[in-house]
Coordinates of C-alpha atoms in Angstrom, one line a residue:
X1219 CA -4.6 -7.9 17.1
X1220 CA -4.0 -4.3 18.0
X1221 CA -3.8 -1.9 15.1
X1222 CA -1.6 1.1 15.4
X1223 CA -2.7 4.7 15.1
X1224 CA -1.7 6.8 12.1
X1225 CA 0.4 9.9 12.4
X1226 CA -1.6 12.4 10.4
X1227 CA 0.6 15.4 11.1
X1228 CA 2.5 14.6 7.8
X1229 CA -0.8 14.3 5.9
X1230 CA -2.7 17.4 6.8
X1231 CA -2.3 20.6 4.8
X1232 CA -2.0 22.9 7.8
X1233 CA -1.1 22.0 11.4
X1234 CA -3.1 23.2 14.4
X1235 CA -1.3 26.1 16.1
X1236 CA -3.1 28.2 18.7
X1237 CA -3.3 31.9 18.0
X1238 CA -1.8 34.3 20.5
X1239 CA -3.0 37.7 21.7
X1240 CA -0.1 39.4 19.9
X1241 CA -1.2 37.7 16.7
X1242 CA -4.7 39.0 17.2
X1243 CA -3.4 42.6 17.4
X1244 CA -1.3 42.0 14.3
X1245 CA -4.3 40.7 12.4
X1246 CA -6.4 43.8 13.4
X1247 CA -3.7 46.1 12.2
X1248 CA -3.4 44.3 8.8
X1249 CA -7.2 44.4 8.3
X1250 CA -7.2 48.2 8.8
X1251 CA -4.3 48.6 6.3
X1252 CA -6.0 46.2 3.9
X1253 CA -9.3 48.2 3.9
X1254 CA -7.5 51.5 3.2
X1255 CA -5.5 50.2 0.2
X1256 CA -6.6 50.6 -3.4
X1257 CA -6.5 47.5 -5.8
X1258 CA -2.8 46.8 -6.0
X1259 CA -0.1 44.2 -5.7
X1260 CA 0.5 45.3 -2.1
X1261 CA -3.2 44.7 -1.3
X1262 CA -3.0 41.2 -2.8
X1263 CA 0.0 40.4 -0.6
X1264 CA -1.8 41.7 2.5
X1265 CA -4.8 39.5 1.6
X1266 CA -2.5 36.5 1.4
X1267 CA -0.9 37.3 4.8
X1268 CA -4.4 37.6 6.4
X1269 CA -5.3 34.3 4.9
X1270 CA -2.2 32.6 6.4
X1271 CA -2.8 34.2 9.9
X1272 CA -6.6 33.5 10.0
X1273 CA -6.7 30.0 8.5
X1274 CA -5.7 28.3 11.7
X1275 CA -8.6 29.6 13.8
X1276 CA -11.1 31.4 11.6
X1277 CA -11.2 29.6 8.3
X1278 CA -14.3 31.3 6.8
X1279 CA -12.8 34.7 7.4
X1280 CA -9.5 33.5 6.0
X1281 CA -11.2 32.2 2.8
X1282 CA -12.9 35.6 2.4
X1283 CA -9.6 37.4 2.2
X1284 CA -8.2 34.6 0.0
X1285 CA -11.0 35.1 -2.6
X1286 CA -10.8 38.8 -2.3
X1287 CA -7.0 38.6 -3.1
X1288 CA -7.8 36.4 -6.1
X1289 CA -10.4 38.9 -7.5
X1290 CA -7.9 41.8 -7.0
X1291 CA -5.1 39.8 -8.8
X1292 CA -7.4 39.2 -11.8
X1293 CA -8.5 42.8 -11.9
X1294 CA -5.0 44.2 -12.0
X1295 CA -3.5 41.3 -14.1
X1296 CA -1.2 40.1 -11.3
X1297 CA -0.6 36.5 -12.4
X1298 CA 1.7 35.6 -9.5
X1299 CA -1.0 36.6 -7.0
X1300 CA -3.7 34.8 -9.0
X1301 CA -1.6 31.6 -9.1
X1302 CA -0.9 31.7 -5.4
X1303 CA -4.5 32.4 -4.5
X1304 CA -5.7 29.5 -6.7
X1305 CA -3.1 27.2 -5.1
X1306 CA -4.2 28.2 -1.6
X1307 CA -7.9 27.6 -2.6
X1308 CA -6.9 24.0 -3.5
X1309 CA -5.2 23.6 -0.1
X1310 CA -8.3 25.1 1.6
X1311 CA -10.6 22.6 -0.1
X1312 CA -8.1 19.9 0.9
X1313 CA -8.6 20.8 4.5
X1314 CA -12.4 20.4 4.2
X1315 CA -12.0 17.3 2.0
X1316 CA -13.9 18.6 -1.1
X1317 CA -12.1 16.4 -3.6
X1318 CA -13.4 17.8 -6.9
X1319 CA -12.7 21.3 -5.9
X1320 CA -9.1 20.4 -4.8
X1321 CA -8.4 18.8 -8.2
X1322 CA -9.9 21.8 -10.1
X1323 CA -7.8 24.4 -8.3
X1324 CA -4.6 22.4 -8.3
X1325 CA -4.9 21.8 -12.0
X1326 CA -5.6 25.6 -12.5
X1327 CA -2.6 26.5 -10.3
X1328 CA -0.4 24.1 -12.3
X1329 CA -1.3 25.7 -15.5
X1330 CA -0.7 29.2 -14.2
X1331 CA 2.8 28.3 -12.7
X1332 CA 3.6 26.7 -16.1
X1333 CA 2.8 30.0 -17.8
X1334 CA 4.9 31.8 -15.2
X1335 CA 7.7 29.3 -15.7
X1336 CA 8.0 28.8 -12.0
X1337 CA 9.3 25.2 -11.7
X1338 CA 9.6 25.3 -7.9
X1339 CA 5.9 26.0 -7.4
X1340 CA 4.9 23.6 -10.3
X1341 CA 6.7 20.9 -8.3
X1342 CA 5.0 21.9 -5.0
X1343 CA 1.6 21.6 -6.7
X1344 CA 2.4 18.2 -8.2
X1345 CA 3.8 17.0 -4.9
X1346 CA 0.8 18.0 -2.8
X1347 CA -1.6 16.7 -5.5
X1348 CA 0.1 13.3 -5.6
X1349 CA -0.2 13.1 -1.8
X1350 CA -4.0 13.9 -1.9
X1351 CA -4.7 11.2 -4.5
X1352 CA -2.7 8.7 -2.5
X1353 CA -4.6 9.5 0.6
X1354 CA -7.9 8.9 -1.3
X1355 CA -6.6 5.6 -2.6
X1356 CA -6.3 6.8 -6.2
X1357 CA -2.9 5.2 -6.5
X1358 CA -2.6 5.2 -10.3
X1359 CA -3.4 9.0 -10.5
X1360 CA -0.9 9.6 -7.6
X1361 CA 1.8 7.7 -9.5
X1362 CA 1.1 9.7 -12.7
X1363 CA 1.5 13.0 -10.8
X1364 CA 4.6 11.6 -9.0
X1365 CA 6.1 10.7 -12.4
X1366 CA 5.6 14.3 -13.5
X1367 CA 7.2 15.7 -10.4
X1368 CA 10.2 13.4 -11.0
X1369 CA 10.5 14.5 -14.6
X1370 CA 10.4 18.1 -13.5
X1371 CA 13.1 17.6 -10.9
X1372 CA 15.3 15.8 -13.5
X1373 CA 14.7 18.6 -16.0
X1374 CA 15.8 21.2 -13.4
X1375 CA 18.7 19.1 -12.2
X1376 CA 17.5 19.6 -8.6
X1377 CA 18.6 16.8 -6.3
X1378 CA 16.5 18.0 -3.3
X1379 CA 13.4 18.0 -5.5
X1380 CA 14.2 14.6 -6.9
X1381 CA 14.8 13.2 -3.4
X1382 CA 11.4 14.5 -2.3
X1383 CA 9.7 13.2 -5.4
X1384 CA 11.2 9.7 -5.0
X1385 CA 10.1 9.6 -1.3
X1386 CA 6.5 10.5 -2.4
X1387 CA 6.5 7.7 -4.9
X1388 CA 7.8 5.3 -2.2
X1389 CA 4.9 6.4 0.0
X1390 CA 2.5 5.5 -2.7
X1391 CA 4.0 2.1 -3.2
X1392 CA 4.0 1.6 0.5
X1393 CA 0.3 2.3 0.8
X1394 CA -0.4 0.0 -2.2
X1395 CA 1.4 -2.8 -0.3
X1396 CA 4.2 -3.0 -2.8
X1397 CA 7.0 -2.9 -0.3
X1398 CA 9.8 -4.0 -2.6
X1399 CA 9.1 -1.1 -5.0
X1400 CA 8.9 1.3 -2.0
X1401 CA 12.3 0.2 -0.7
X1402 CA 13.8 0.7 -4.2
X1403 CA 12.5 4.2 -4.4
X1404 CA 13.8 5.1 -0.9
X1405 CA 17.2 3.7 -1.7
X1406 CA 17.3 5.9 -4.9
X1407 CA 16.4 8.9 -2.8
X1408 CA 19.1 8.1 -0.3
X1409 CA 21.8 7.8 -3.0
X1410 CA 20.8 11.1 -4.5
X1411 CA 20.9 12.9 -1.1
X1412 CA 24.4 11.5 -0.6
X1413 CA 25.6 13.5 -3.6
X1414 CA 24.2 16.9 -2.4
X1415 CA 26.4 19.5 -0.7
X1416 CA 26.1 20.7 2.0
X1417 CA 24.9 17.3 3.4
X1418 CA 21.1 17.1 4.0
X1419 CA 21.4 15.2 7.2
X1420 CA 17.7 15.5 8.3
X1421 CA 16.3 14.6 4.9
X1422 CA 18.6 11.6 4.7
X1423 CA 17.5 10.5 8.2
X1424 CA 13.8 10.8 7.1
X1425 CA 14.6 8.5 4.2
X1426 CA 16.3 6.1 6.7
X1427 CA 13.1 6.1 8.9
X1428 CA 11.0 5.4 5.8
X1429 CA 13.2 2.4 4.9
X1430 CA 13.0 1.3 8.5
X1431 CA 9.2 1.4 8.5
X1432 CA 9.0 -0.5 5.2
X1433 CA 11.4 -3.2 6.6
X1434 CA 9.0 -3.4 9.6
X1435 CA 6.1 -4.1 7.3
X1436 CA 8.2 -6.8 5.6
X1437 CA 8.9 -8.3 9.0
X1438 CA 12.6 -7.7 8.6
X1439 CA 12.9 -6.5 12.2
X1440 CA 16.7 -6.3 12.5
X1441 CA 17.0 -4.2 9.4
X1442 CA 14.1 -2.0 10.6
X1443 CA 15.7 -1.3 14.0
X1444 CA 19.1 -0.5 12.3
X1445 CA 17.6 2.1 10.0
X1446 CA 15.4 3.6 12.6
X1447 CA 18.2 4.0 15.1
X1448 CA 20.4 5.6 12.3
X1449 CA 17.7 8.2 11.8
X1450 CA 17.1 8.7 15.5
X1451 CA 20.8 9.6 16.1
X1452 CA 20.6 12.3 13.4
X1453 CA 17.3 13.7 14.8
X1454 CA 18.8 13.9 18.3
X1455 CA 21.9 15.5 17.0
X1456 CA 20.0 18.1 14.9
X1457 CA 17.4 18.6 17.7
X1458 CA 14.5 17.6 15.5
X1459 CA 12.1 16.7 18.4
X1460 CA 9.0 15.8 16.5
X1461 CA 11.0 13.5 14.2
X1462 CA 12.5 11.9 17.3
X1463 CA 8.9 11.2 18.5
X1464 CA 7.9 9.6 15.2
X1465 CA 11.0 7.4 15.2
X1466 CA 10.5 6.3 18.8
X1467 CA 6.9 5.3 17.8
X1468 CA 8.2 3.3 14.9
X1469 CA 10.8 1.6 17.1
X1470 CA 8.0 0.8 19.6
X1471 CA 6.0 -0.8 16.8
X1472 CA 8.9 -3.0 15.8
X1473 CA 9.3 -4.2 19.4
X1474 CA 5.5 -4.7 19.6
X1475 CA 5.7 -7.0 16.6
X1476 CA 8.6 -8.9 18.3
X1477 CA 6.5 -9.1 21.5
X1478 CA 9.2 -7.2 23.4
X1479 CA 6.6 -5.4 25.5
X1480 CA 8.9 -3.5 27.9
X1481 CA 11.0 -2.1 25.0
X1482 CA 7.8 -1.1 23.2
X1483 CA 6.5 0.7 26.2
X1484 CA 9.9 2.4 26.8
X1485 CA 10.0 3.9 23.3
X1486 CA 6.3 4.9 23.4
X1487 CA 7.0 6.7 26.7
X1488 CA 10.0 8.6 25.1
X1489 CA 7.7 9.7 22.2
X1490 CA 5.0 10.7 24.7
X1491 CA 7.3 13.0 26.7
X1492 CA 8.4 14.8 23.6
X1493 CA 4.8 15.1 22.3
X1494 CA 3.6 16.6 25.6
X1495 CA 6.5 19.0 25.7
X1496 CA 5.5 20.3 22.3
X1497 CA 1.7 20.2 23.0
X1498 CA 1.1 17.8 20.1
X1499 CA -2.3 16.4 21.0
X1500 CA -2.5 14.4 17.7
X1501 CA 0.7 12.5 18.7
X1502 CA -0.4 12.1 22.3
X1503 CA -3.7 10.5 21.3
X1504 CA -2.0 8.0 19.0
X1505 CA 0.7 7.1 21.5
X1506 CA -1.7 6.6 24.4
X1507 CA -3.8 4.4 22.3
X1508 CA -0.8 2.3 21.2
X1509 CA 0.4 2.0 24.8
X1510 CA -3.0 0.8 25.8
X1511 CA -2.8 -1.8 23.0
X1512 CA 0.5 -3.1 24.5
X1513 CA -1.1 -3.4 27.9
X1514 CA -4.0 -5.4 26.3
X1515 CA -1.5 -7.8 24.9
X1516 CA 0.0 -8.1 28.5
X1517 CA -3.5 -8.8 29.8
X1518 CA -3.2 -5.8 32.1
X1519 CA -6.7 -4.7 31.1
X1520 CA -7.4 -2.0 33.8
X1521 CA -4.2 -0.2 32.9
X1522 CA -4.9 -0.6 29.2
X1523 CA -8.3 1.0 29.6
X1524 CA -7.0 4.0 31.5
X1525 CA -4.6 4.8 28.5
X1526 CA -7.2 3.9 25.9
X1527 CA -9.9 6.2 27.4
X1528 CA -7.5 9.1 27.6
X1529 CA -6.3 8.6 24.1
X1530 CA -9.8 8.2 22.8
X1531 CA -10.9 11.5 24.5
X1532 CA -8.1 13.4 22.8
X1533 CA -8.6 11.6 19.4
X1534 CA -12.2 12.8 19.3
X1535 CA -10.9 16.4 19.3
X1536 CA -7.7 16.2 17.2
X1537 CA -7.5 12.7 15.8
X1538 CA -8.8 11.0 12.6
X1539 CA -11.9 8.8 12.3
X1540 CA -9.6 5.9 11.6
X1541 CA -7.8 6.4 15.0
X1542 CA -11.2 6.7 16.8
X1543 CA -12.2 3.3 15.2
X1544 CA -9.0 1.7 16.4
X1545 CA -9.6 3.2 19.9
X1546 CA -13.0 1.7 20.1
X1547 CA -11.7 -1.7 18.9
X1548 CA -8.9 -1.7 21.5
X1549 CA -11.3 -0.6 24.3
X1550 CA -13.6 -3.5 23.3
X1551 CA -10.7 -5.9 23.3
X1552 CA -9.8 -4.9 26.8
X1553 CA -13.4 -5.4 28.0
X1554 CA -13.4 -8.7 26.2
X1555 CA -10.3 -9.7 28.1
X1556 CA -12.1 -8.7 31.4
X1557 CA -15.1 -10.8 30.2
X1558 CA -17.3 -7.7 30.3
X1559 CA -19.0 -8.8 27.1
X1560 CA -21.8 -6.3 27.1
X1561 CA -19.3 -3.3 27.0
X1562 CA -17.1 -5.1 24.6
X1563 CA -20.0 -5.6 22.1
X1564 CA -21.0 -1.9 22.6
X1565 CA -17.6 -0.6 21.7
X1566 CA -17.1 -3.0 18.7
X1567 CA -20.5 -1.7 17.5
X1568 CA -19.2 1.9 17.7
X1569 CA -16.1 0.9 15.7
X1570 CA -18.3 -0.9 13.1
X1571 CA -20.5 2.2 12.7
X1572 CA -17.5 4.5 12.1
X1573 CA -15.7 2.1 9.8
X1574 CA -18.8 1.7 7.7
X1575 CA -19.2 5.5 7.4
X1576 CA -15.7 5.7 5.7
X1577 CA -15.9 2.3 4.0
X1578 CA -12.7 1.1 5.7
X1579 CA -13.1 -2.5 4.6
X1580 CA -10.2 -4.1 6.4
X1581 CA -11.0 -2.5 9.7
X1582 CA -14.7 -3.3 9.3
X1583 CA -13.9 -6.9 8.6
X1584 CA -11.8 -7.2 11.8
X1585 CA -14.4 -5.5 13.9
X1586 CA -17.1 -7.9 12.7
X1587 CA -14.9 -10.9 13.4
X1588 CA -14.1 -9.7 17.0
X1589 CA -17.7 -8.9 17.7
X1590 CA -18.7 -12.3 16.5
X1591 CA -16.5 -13.8 19.2
X1592 CA -18.1 -11.6 21.8
X1593 CA -21.6 -12.7 20.8
X1594 CA -20.5 -16.3 20.9
X1595 CA -19.1 -15.9 24.4
X1596 CA -22.5 -14.3 25.4
X1597 CA -24.4 -17.3 23.9
X1598 CA -26.0 -15.1 21.2
X1599 CA -25.2 -17.6 18.3
X1600 CA -27.6 -15.9 15.9
X1601 CA -25.9 -12.6 16.1
X1602 CA -22.5 -14.3 16.1
X1603 CA -23.3 -16.1 12.9
X1604 CA -24.6 -12.9 11.3
X1605 CA -21.3 -11.1 12.2
X1606 CA -19.3 -14.0 10.9
X1607 CA -21.1 -13.8 7.6
X1608 CA -20.4 -10.0 7.4
X1609 CA -16.7 -10.7 8.3
X1610 CA -16.5 -13.1 5.4
X1611 CA -18.0 -10.7 3.0
X1612 CA -15.7 -7.8 3.8
X1613 CA -12.7 -10.1 4.2
X1614 CA -13.3 -11.5 0.7
X1615 CA -13.4 -7.9 -0.7
X1616 CA -10.1 -7.0 1.0
X1617 CA -8.6 -10.3 0.0
X1618 CA -9.6 -9.8 -3.7
X1619 CA -8.2 -6.2 -3.7
X1620 CA -4.9 -7.3 -2.2
X1621 CA -4.5 -10.1 -4.7
X1622 CA -5.4 -7.8 -7.5
X1623 CA -2.7 -5.4 -6.4
X1624 CA -0.2 -8.2 -6.2
X1625 CA -1.1 -9.4 -9.7
X1626 CA -0.8 -5.8 -11.0
X1627 CA 2.7 -5.5 -9.3
X1628 CA 3.8 -8.8 -10.9
X1629 CA 2.4 -7.7 -14.2
X1630 CA 4.3 -4.4 -14.1
X1631 CA 7.6 -6.1 -13.2
X1632 CA 7.1 -8.7 -15.9
X1633 CA 6.3 -6.1 -18.6
X1634 CA 9.3 -4.0 -17.5
X1635 CA 11.7 -7.0 -17.8
X1636 CA 10.2 -8.0 -21.1
X1637 CA 10.7 -4.5 -22.5
X1638 CA 14.3 -4.4 -21.3
X1639 CA 14.9 -7.8 -23.0
X1640 CA 13.3 -6.6 -26.3
X1641 CA 15.4 -3.4 -26.2
X1642 CA 18.6 -5.4 -25.7
X1643 CA 17.7 -7.8 -28.5
X1644 CA 16.9 -4.9 -30.9
X1645 CA 20.2 -3.2 -30.0
X1646 CA 22.1 -6.4 -30.8
X1647 CA 20.3 -6.8 -34.1
X1648 CA 21.0 -3.2 -35.0
X1649 CA 24.7 -3.6 -34.1
X1650 CA 24.9 -6.7 -36.3
X1651 CA 23.3 -4.9 -39.2
X1652 CA 25.7 -2.0 -38.8
X1653 CA 28.6 -4.5 -39.0
X1654 CA 27.2 -6.0 -42.1
X1655 CA 26.7 -2.5 -43.6
X1656 CA 30.4 -1.7 -43.0
X1657 CA 31.5 -4.9 -44.7
X1658 CA 29.3 -4.1 -47.6
X1659 CA 30.7 -0.6 -47.9
X1660 CA 34.3 -1.9 -48.2
X1661 CA 33.4 -4.3 -50.9
X1662 CA 31.4 -1.7 -52.8
X1663 CA 34.5 0.5 -53.1
X1664 CA 36.0 -2.1 -55.5
X1665 CA 33.1 -2.3 -58.0
X1666 CA 30.7 0.4 -58.9
X1667 CA 28.2 -2.0 -60.3
X1668 CA 28.6 -4.2 -57.2
X1669 CA 27.7 -1.2 -55.1
X1670 CA 24.3 -0.8 -56.8
X1671 CA 23.6 -4.5 -56.7
X1672 CA 24.6 -5.1 -53.1
X1673 CA 22.9 -1.9 -51.9
X1674 CA 19.6 -3.1 -53.6
X1675 CA 19.9 -6.5 -52.0
X1676 CA 20.9 -5.1 -48.6
X1677 CA 18.0 -2.6 -48.7
X1678 CA 15.5 -5.4 -49.5
X1679 CA 17.0 -7.7 -46.9
X1680 CA 17.0 -5.0 -44.2
X1681 CA 13.4 -4.0 -45.0
X1682 CA 12.4 -7.7 -45.0
X1683 CA 14.2 -8.3 -41.7
X1684 CA 12.6 -5.2 -40.1
X1685 CA 9.2 -6.4 -41.2
X1686 CA 9.8 -9.9 -39.9
X1687 CA 11.0 -8.4 -36.6
X1688 CA 7.8 -6.4 -36.3
X1689 CA 5.7 -9.5 -37.1
X1690 CA 7.6 -11.7 -34.7
X1691 CA 7.4 -9.0 -32.0
X1692 CA 3.6 -8.7 -32.4
X1693 CA 3.3 -12.5 -32.2
X1694 CA 5.5 -12.6 -29.1
X1695 CA 3.5 -9.8 -27.4
X1696 CA 0.2 -11.6 -28.1
X1697 CA 1.6 -14.9 -26.7
X1698 CA 3.0 -13.1 -23.7
X1699 CA -0.4 -11.4 -23.1
X1700 CA -2.3 -14.7 -23.5
X1701 CA 0.1 -16.4 -21.1
X1702 CA -0.2 -13.6 -18.5
X1703 CA -4.0 -13.8 -18.7
X1704 CA -4.0 -17.5 -18.3
X1705 CA -1.6 -17.3 -15.3
X1706 CA -4.0 -14.8 -13.8
X1707 CA -7.0 -17.1 -14.4
X1708 CA -5.0 -20.0 -12.9
X1709 CA -4.1 -18.0 -9.8
X1710 CA -7.6 -16.8 -9.4
X1711 CA -9.1 -20.3 -9.8
X1712 CA -6.6 -21.7 -7.2
X1713 CA -7.4 -18.9 -4.8
X1714 CA -11.1 -19.5 -5.4
X1715 CA -10.7 -23.2 -4.5
X1716 CA -8.8 -22.3 -1.4
X1717 CA -11.3 -19.7 -0.3
X1718 CA -14.3 -21.9 -1.1
X1719 CA -12.9 -24.8 1.0
X1720 CA -12.0 -22.4 3.8
X1721 CA -15.5 -20.9 4.0
X1722 CA -17.2 -24.3 3.7
X1723 CA -15.0 -25.7 6.5
X1724 CA -15.9 -22.8 8.8
X1725 CA -19.6 -23.2 8.1
X1726 CA -19.3 -26.9 8.6
X1727 CA -17.7 -26.5 12.0
X1728 CA -20.3 -24.0 13.1
X1729 CA -23.1 -26.3 11.9
X1730 CA -21.5 -29.2 13.7
X1731 CA -21.4 -27.1 16.9
X1732 CA -25.0 -26.1 16.5
X1733 CA -26.0 -29.8 15.8
X1734 CA -25.0 -30.8 19.3
X1735 CA -27.5 -28.4 20.8
X1736 CA -30.4 -29.0 18.4
X1737 CA -32.5 -32.0 17.4
X1738 CA -33.1 -31.0 13.7
X1739 CA -31.4 -33.5 11.4
X1740 CA -31.1 -30.6 8.8
X1741 CA -27.7 -29.7 10.3
X1742 CA -26.4 -33.2 9.5
X1743 CA -27.7 -33.0 6.0
X1744 CA -26.0 -29.6 5.6
X1745 CA -22.6 -31.1 6.7
X1746 CA -23.1 -34.0 4.2
X1747 CA -23.7 -31.5 1.4
X1748 CA -20.6 -29.5 2.4
X1749 CA -18.5 -32.6 2.5
X1750 CA -19.7 -33.6 -0.9
X1751 CA -19.0 -30.1 -2.3
X1752 CA -15.5 -30.1 -0.8
X1753 CA -14.7 -33.4 -2.5
X1754 CA -16.3 -32.5 -5.9
X1755 CA -13.8 -33.4 -8.7
X1756 CA -15.5 -31.0 -11.1
X1757 CA -13.6 -28.1 -9.6
X1758 CA -10.4 -30.0 -10.1
X1759 CA -11.3 -30.6 -13.8
X1760 CA -11.7 -26.9 -14.3
X1761 CA -8.5 -26.2 -12.5
X1762 CA -6.6 -28.8 -14.5
X1763 CA -7.7 -27.2 -17.8
X1764 CA -6.4 -23.8 -16.7
X1765 CA -3.2 -25.4 -15.4
X1766 CA -2.4 -27.3 -18.6
X1767 CA -2.9 -24.1 -20.6
X1768 CA -0.1 -22.4 -18.6
X1769 CA 2.2 -25.4 -17.9
X1770 CA 1.9 -27.4 -21.1
X1771 CA 2.6 -31.2 -20.9
X1772 CA 3.4 -31.0 -17.2
X1773 CA 1.2 -34.0 -16.3
X1774 CA 2.5 -35.9 -19.3
X1775 CA 6.1 -35.3 -18.3
X1776 CA 5.5 -36.3 -14.7
X1777 CA 3.7 -39.6 -15.7
X1778 CA 6.4 -40.4 -18.2
X1779 CA 9.3 -39.9 -15.7
X1780 CA 7.4 -41.3 -12.7
X1781 CA 4.7 -43.8 -13.8
X1782 CA 3.9 -44.7 -10.2
X1783 CA 2.6 -41.2 -9.3
X1784 CA -1.0 -41.3 -8.1
X1785 CA -3.8 -38.9 -9.1
X1786 CA -3.6 -37.1 -5.7
X1787 CA 0.2 -36.9 -5.8
X1788 CA -0.1 -35.3 -9.3
X1789 CA -2.5 -32.7 -7.8
X1790 CA 0.0 -31.9 -5.0
X1791 CA 2.8 -31.5 -7.6
X1792 CA 0.7 -29.2 -9.7
X1793 CA 0.1 -26.9 -6.6
X1794 CA 3.8 -27.0 -5.8
X1795 CA 4.5 -26.0 -9.4
X1796 CA 2.4 -22.9 -8.7
X1797 CA 4.7 -22.1 -5.8
X1798 CA 1.8 -22.0 -3.3
X1799 CA 2.4 -22.2 0.5
X1800 CA 1.7 -25.4 2.5
X1801 CA -1.3 -23.6 4.1
X1802 CA -2.8 -22.7 0.7
X1803 CA -2.3 -26.2 -0.6
X1804 CA -3.9 -27.7 2.5
X1805 CA -6.9 -25.5 2.1
X1806 CA -7.3 -26.3 -1.6
X1807 CA -6.9 -30.1 -1.0
X1808 CA -9.1 -29.9 2.1
X1809 CA -6.6 -31.7 4.4
X1810 CA -4.7 -30.5 7.4
X1811 CA -1.2 -29.0 7.2
X1812 CA 0.1 -32.1 9.0
X1813 CA -1.5 -34.1 6.2
X1814 CA 0.4 -32.0 3.6
X1815 CA 3.7 -32.7 5.4
X1816 CA 3.0 -36.5 5.3
X1817 CA 2.0 -36.2 1.6
X1818 CA 5.2 -34.3 0.8
X1819 CA 7.3 -37.0 2.6
X1820 CA 5.6 -39.8 0.7
X1821 CA 6.2 -37.9 -2.6
X1822 CA 9.9 -37.3 -1.8
X1823 CA 10.3 -41.1 -1.3
X1824 CA 8.5 -42.0 -4.5
X1825 CA 10.6 -39.4 -6.4
X1826 CA 13.7 -40.7 -4.7
X1827 CA 14.7 -37.2 -3.5
X1828 CA 17.4 -37.0 -0.7
X1829 CA 16.9 -34.8 2.4
X1830 CA 19.5 -32.3 1.1
X1831 CA 17.5 -31.7 -2.1
X1832 CA 14.4 -29.4 -2.4
X1833 CA 11.2 -31.0 -3.4
X1834 CA 9.9 -27.5 -4.5
X1835 CA 12.8 -26.8 -6.7
X1836 CA 12.6 -30.3 -8.3
X1837 CA 8.9 -29.8 -9.2
X1838 CA 9.5 -26.3 -10.5
X1839 CA 12.2 -27.6 -12.8
X1840 CA 9.8 -30.1 -14.5

C-alpha cells in the first residue's frame, strides 16, 4: 500500500525563502550600522533584525548576531531583548534538532516572559514547545504544555489563542491515533471561532480541513469530503493559495482511499500547479511522489517511475527523511510490478536503511514485509524468511504500542466518566444534607435545648457520614482500579493468543511450502509441533482464569440458562462477550472466518435467537 508524504511546511520553524540581491545590500548596511553602535537597546534590535535576515541562508552568521544581542541585553539589563534572544535560540536549536537545548531555552524564555507579564509571548512559547514534543513523539509532555496554553488563553479571555491551543491539542491526539478526541477538540475550536468578531474565515476553514483529515483517517469519506470542500471554498475566496494546495492534497488522499484514481490525480494536479507557481519544492516533492503512488495502483509503472524519480530528486534537497523512505518504497513497488526484482530489492534496502536510522518502526515493518515478497519472487527463500522474521518483530512492536495507546485512551475516558459520576453523587448527597440542615434549623427555633441536642447529633451524623463516604470511595476506587487492571490483563492475554496463533500459522504455511521442495522430515515434525501448540488447552485455562475475574459467573449463568451449550460454544460466547471482531476470534480459535460464521449460526439456533435479533447484544447482556 502506498504511504502518503507529509507536509512539513507546517512543522518547520522557518520556511526556506531565497535571499535577493536587494536583501544582501540591506544586510550589509545593517551590519555597518550595528558595528558603529554602542551597547544599547537599538543595537539589540539591530542584532535581532540581522538574525532574522541571515537565518534563511547563513545560519552560523545569524546565530553570531543572535548571541551578541543576548549578551548586550544582559549587559544593559534589557529583559525584553534577553527574552526574545533566548526564545530565538530555542527556535534555532529546533531547526538543527538539538532537543535538550530547545527545551532549555524554551523553558528559560517562558520564565522571562512570565516575569515580563507578556501573556502573548508566553502562549507562543508554549504553543511551539508543545509542537516540538509532539513531533518527537513525547505526547504526554505535549499535552501538558497544551493544557498550560489553554489555561493561559482562558485566563486572558482570548478566543483566537484558545482556538489555536485547541487545534494544537487536536493535532497531538491525531498523532496519537485518538481520532475521536481529536474531532472533539476541533469541534470546540470551531465553536469558539464562530463567536469571534470579525469572523475568522481562514482560521475556521483550517479547522474544517483538520476535521476533514481526521474523518479521512476514520474512513468516514463523505464527511471528510464535505469538510474539505467547505475549507477549500473559503481558501479560494480568500486567495490563500498554499492552503488551497494542502486541501487539494487531502481531497486527493480521500479519493485515493476510495480507489477513485482519476479524481485523486485531478486534485493532485491542482495542488501541483499551485505549488509550482509558488516555488514550493517541499510541496512539489510530496505531490509528485503521491501521484506516482496512484499510478502504481493503476499498474502504469513506467509513468509512476517518472513521477517518483522526479519527486525523490527534489525530496533529497528539500524533503524529510520520512518522505525519502516513502519514495524508495514506492519506487521499489513500481519495479516489483514490472518484475524487475533486483531493482525492487535494492530500493527496499535503501528504505530500510533510512527507516532504521530514524527508528520509524511502522515504515520499517512494511519495508521488510515488501522486500520479503521480492526475495520470495526471486527464489531467495532464506533472505525472504529472514525479512519475514524482521517484519514480525517490528510489527509486534508497532502493534503493542498501538494497543497500549488504545488502552490508555479507554482508561482516560473511563476515569473521566467515573469522576463525573462521583462529583454528581457527592453534589446530591450535599444537597440532601443541606435540606436536612434546614429542617433541623426550623425545629431548633422552638426549643433551645433541642437545638443543642439536635446540633450535636447532626454534627456526629454528618461527620460519620463523611467518614463513611470517604471509606466507601476508597474501596470503590480500589475495586475500579483492580477491575481495570484485570480488563487490561484479559485484553492482553486475548491479543497474545491471537498473535501467537497468527504467527504459528504463518510459520506453518512457510514450513509446509518448504517441505514440498525438501526431503528432510524435520519440516513435518515442525508442523506437528505447531499444530499441537495451536490446540493446547493450557492457554485457554489461563485465559478462562482472567476472564472469570472480569466477568464473574458468566460461564455459570450460560450453563444454567443453556445446559446444551458445548465447551467450544462457551469459548465463542466468551470472546463475543469481549466484543472482539470475527477476524480476531477466528485467529484465537485457530479456525477460518467462514468457520466462525458457521459456529455463530449454530449458536444462534441453539440459543433460539431470531434473525432480527443480535447475537452479540444477547451475549453482552448476560
